[in-house]
XYZ file of C-alpha atoms in Angstrom:
220
model
C -15.310 3.055 28.622
C -18.766 1.477 28.963
C -21.645 2.327 26.636
C -24.310 -0.100 28.146
C -21.634 -2.763 27.839
C -18.064 -2.760 29.079
C -15.718 -1.949 26.195
C -13.024 -4.210 27.634
C -15.219 -7.287 27.974
C -13.720 -10.208 26.072
C -15.822 -11.348 23.143
C -15.175 -15.088 23.098
C -17.252 -16.859 20.479
C -17.951 -20.189 22.141
C -20.146 -21.315 19.243
C -17.086 -21.407 16.990
C -15.067 -24.594 17.607
C -11.943 -22.856 16.305
C -12.439 -19.611 18.243
C -9.818 -20.403 20.868
C -7.263 -21.940 18.549
C -4.139 -20.268 17.272
C -1.364 -21.371 14.948
C 0.516 -24.542 15.931
C 2.799 -23.942 18.904
C 0.654 -21.213 20.476
C -1.136 -21.859 23.742
C -4.879 -22.011 22.984
C -6.937 -19.159 24.355
C -8.982 -20.176 27.406
C -12.762 -20.342 27.115
C -15.111 -18.394 29.368
C -15.929 -21.613 31.214
C -12.252 -22.358 31.795
C -11.596 -18.829 33.058
C -14.391 -19.112 35.617
C -12.503 -21.978 37.271
C -9.313 -19.966 37.785
C -8.209 -18.313 41.004
C -8.714 -14.517 41.041
C -5.910 -12.293 39.833
C -4.514 -9.856 42.387
C -5.348 -6.192 42.268
C -3.812 -2.871 43.163
C -5.292 -1.501 46.379
C -6.651 1.895 47.307
C -3.488 2.751 49.237
C -1.550 2.767 45.949
C -4.125 4.673 43.907
C -4.064 8.461 43.521
C -7.367 10.106 42.592
C -6.505 13.285 40.700
C -9.297 15.873 40.730
C -7.649 19.234 41.545
C -4.990 21.471 40.020
C -2.535 20.704 42.814
C -3.060 16.961 42.480
C -2.674 17.195 38.698
C 0.624 19.057 39.001
C 1.941 16.491 41.473
C 0.852 13.603 39.273
C 2.463 15.087 36.178
C 5.750 15.504 38.035
C 5.758 11.742 38.542
C 4.207 10.551 35.295
C 6.137 12.602 32.741
C 9.376 10.828 33.608
C 8.013 7.325 33.037
C 8.532 5.364 29.835
C 5.441 3.125 29.756
C 2.061 3.364 31.489
C -0.996 1.157 31.579
C -3.905 3.189 30.229
C -7.681 3.127 29.999
C -10.689 5.437 30.140
C -14.178 5.339 31.601
C -17.309 7.158 30.481
C -20.796 7.647 31.791
C -22.743 4.961 29.920
C -25.257 5.767 27.223
C -28.394 3.663 26.945
C -30.694 5.618 24.617
C -30.627 5.066 20.877
C -28.760 7.890 19.182
C -27.353 9.244 22.445
C -23.749 10.378 22.061
C -21.351 10.136 24.981
C -19.417 13.256 25.968
C -16.770 11.118 27.667
C -14.294 10.092 28.651
C -15.048 11.313 32.147
C -12.199 9.427 33.810
C -8.742 8.615 32.455
C -6.451 6.275 34.336
C -2.761 5.420 34.158
C -0.745 2.827 36.055
C 2.666 1.359 36.668
C 3.012 -2.092 38.206
C 3.127 -0.457 41.633
C 0.895 2.627 41.499
C -2.110 4.049 39.681
C -3.520 7.497 38.951
C -7.228 8.032 38.306
C -7.908 11.430 36.717
C -11.327 13.014 36.958
C -11.808 15.633 34.288
C -14.013 18.290 35.891
C -11.072 20.620 36.625
C -9.444 22.226 33.551
C -6.006 21.524 35.047
C -6.783 17.806 35.125
C -7.932 17.848 31.501
C -4.802 19.741 30.500
C -2.554 17.266 32.307
C -4.235 14.269 30.691
C -4.125 15.872 27.239
C -0.404 16.468 27.675
C 0.256 12.862 28.628
C -1.858 11.505 25.798
C -0.110 13.717 23.241
C 3.368 12.836 24.529
C 5.510 10.690 22.259
C 7.901 10.000 25.142
C 5.434 8.007 27.251
C 3.976 4.838 25.730
C 0.384 4.177 26.809
C -0.665 0.500 26.705
C -4.157 -0.923 27.059
C -6.911 -3.072 25.561
C -9.701 -2.152 23.149
C -8.455 1.375 22.623
C -10.122 2.158 19.281
C -13.157 3.702 20.975
C -10.930 5.534 23.426
C -9.021 7.151 20.557
C -12.217 8.487 18.985
C -13.506 9.930 22.249
C -10.119 11.399 23.148
C -10.030 13.304 19.871
C -13.525 14.660 20.540
C -12.847 15.495 24.199
C -9.326 16.919 24.086
C -8.868 17.911 20.458
C -5.498 16.161 20.296
C -4.651 12.783 18.779
C -3.263 10.294 21.312
C 0.342 9.450 20.514
C 2.500 6.441 21.422
C -0.550 4.311 22.204
C -0.262 0.509 22.019
C -3.361 -1.670 21.886
C -2.267 -4.966 23.418
C -4.853 -6.835 21.364
C -2.643 -6.069 18.355
C 0.362 -7.552 20.160
C -1.508 -10.843 20.529
C -2.511 -10.736 16.874
C 1.147 -10.373 15.919
C 1.869 -13.443 18.030
C -0.554 -15.333 15.803
C -3.874 -15.278 17.656
C -6.717 -14.795 15.199
C -9.439 -13.570 17.549
C -9.537 -10.496 19.734
C -7.778 -10.889 23.083
C -9.196 -8.672 25.809
C -7.867 -8.118 29.284
C -9.699 -11.067 30.871
C -8.390 -13.534 28.313
C -4.884 -12.065 28.453
C -4.698 -12.380 32.245
C -5.931 -15.974 32.056
C -3.515 -16.843 29.260
C -0.415 -15.279 30.805
C -0.970 -15.593 34.553
C -3.488 -18.472 34.670
C -5.715 -16.239 36.802
C -9.218 -14.775 36.509
C -9.431 -10.994 36.162
C -12.500 -9.748 37.996
C -14.533 -7.025 36.272
C -17.927 -5.912 37.532
C -20.403 -4.919 34.830
C -22.442 -3.243 37.572
C -19.534 -0.917 38.383
C -18.646 -0.468 34.713
C -22.067 1.000 33.995
C -22.158 3.454 36.899
C -22.041 7.222 36.444
C -18.384 8.078 35.829
C -19.262 11.763 35.478
C -20.094 12.110 39.178
C -18.136 14.751 41.059
C -16.947 12.150 43.543
C -16.131 8.566 42.586
C -16.963 5.674 44.876
C -14.208 3.385 46.157
C -15.502 0.645 43.859
C -15.232 2.958 40.855
C -11.698 3.988 41.811
C -10.639 0.348 42.183
C -12.293 -0.640 38.907
C -10.673 2.152 36.921
C -7.214 1.761 38.426
C -7.148 -1.996 37.986
C -8.070 -1.776 34.306
C -4.919 0.256 33.696
C -2.885 -1.847 36.149
C -3.839 -5.098 34.408
C -2.697 -3.636 31.091
C 0.774 -2.753 32.370
C 1.090 -6.176 34.024
C 0.326 -7.891 30.716
C 2.671 -5.578 28.835
C 5.546 -6.269 31.217
C 4.927 -10.023 31.058
C 5.028 -9.932 27.259
C 8.277 -7.918 27.378
C 7.344 -6.213 24.117
C 9.923 -3.415 23.993
């Protein structure tokens, strides 16, 4: 959910010599310089991504999603750049399994209703990174508190890591790969009636990366 900066960007503090350290026995977190040397992480392709923007598509998506136990989750919003400007996002909400992804646009009331139902469900766990801002916007947008939401940053804190672990650092730590995120795409207009292919890929892969990390951690 970008505001002028991508909300999922890792905030490594390279000026702190202890920033990447954890308790004894934990693998140190990689630095930004180390991550740049890694091979790119794979991504989910367009052929496995469903863009949901109509009532019919929302009904079909809900038929599939309501029966799942855990989904990768993230949101995107049209960025705000002016001081004091308040975002009316999220404008896109995305969910993913390890094999498929659903990118919901929220112009159609049926799409908003479907997303609100999933977010309020206690039967489907939604996992992602940096979800504090998402929670606030979801409450404002849908009027319902998101339930069964797991911020994976907290999972890393419970493991003993002292600093925030975003999606880029998590992918590098677990898979020894570099997760590619374009700030240029992150700050595009997510409120457009039609998303570009780059936007669809960006949104879907944010949620897909979260479920991949979750499954690798084997939390539940």
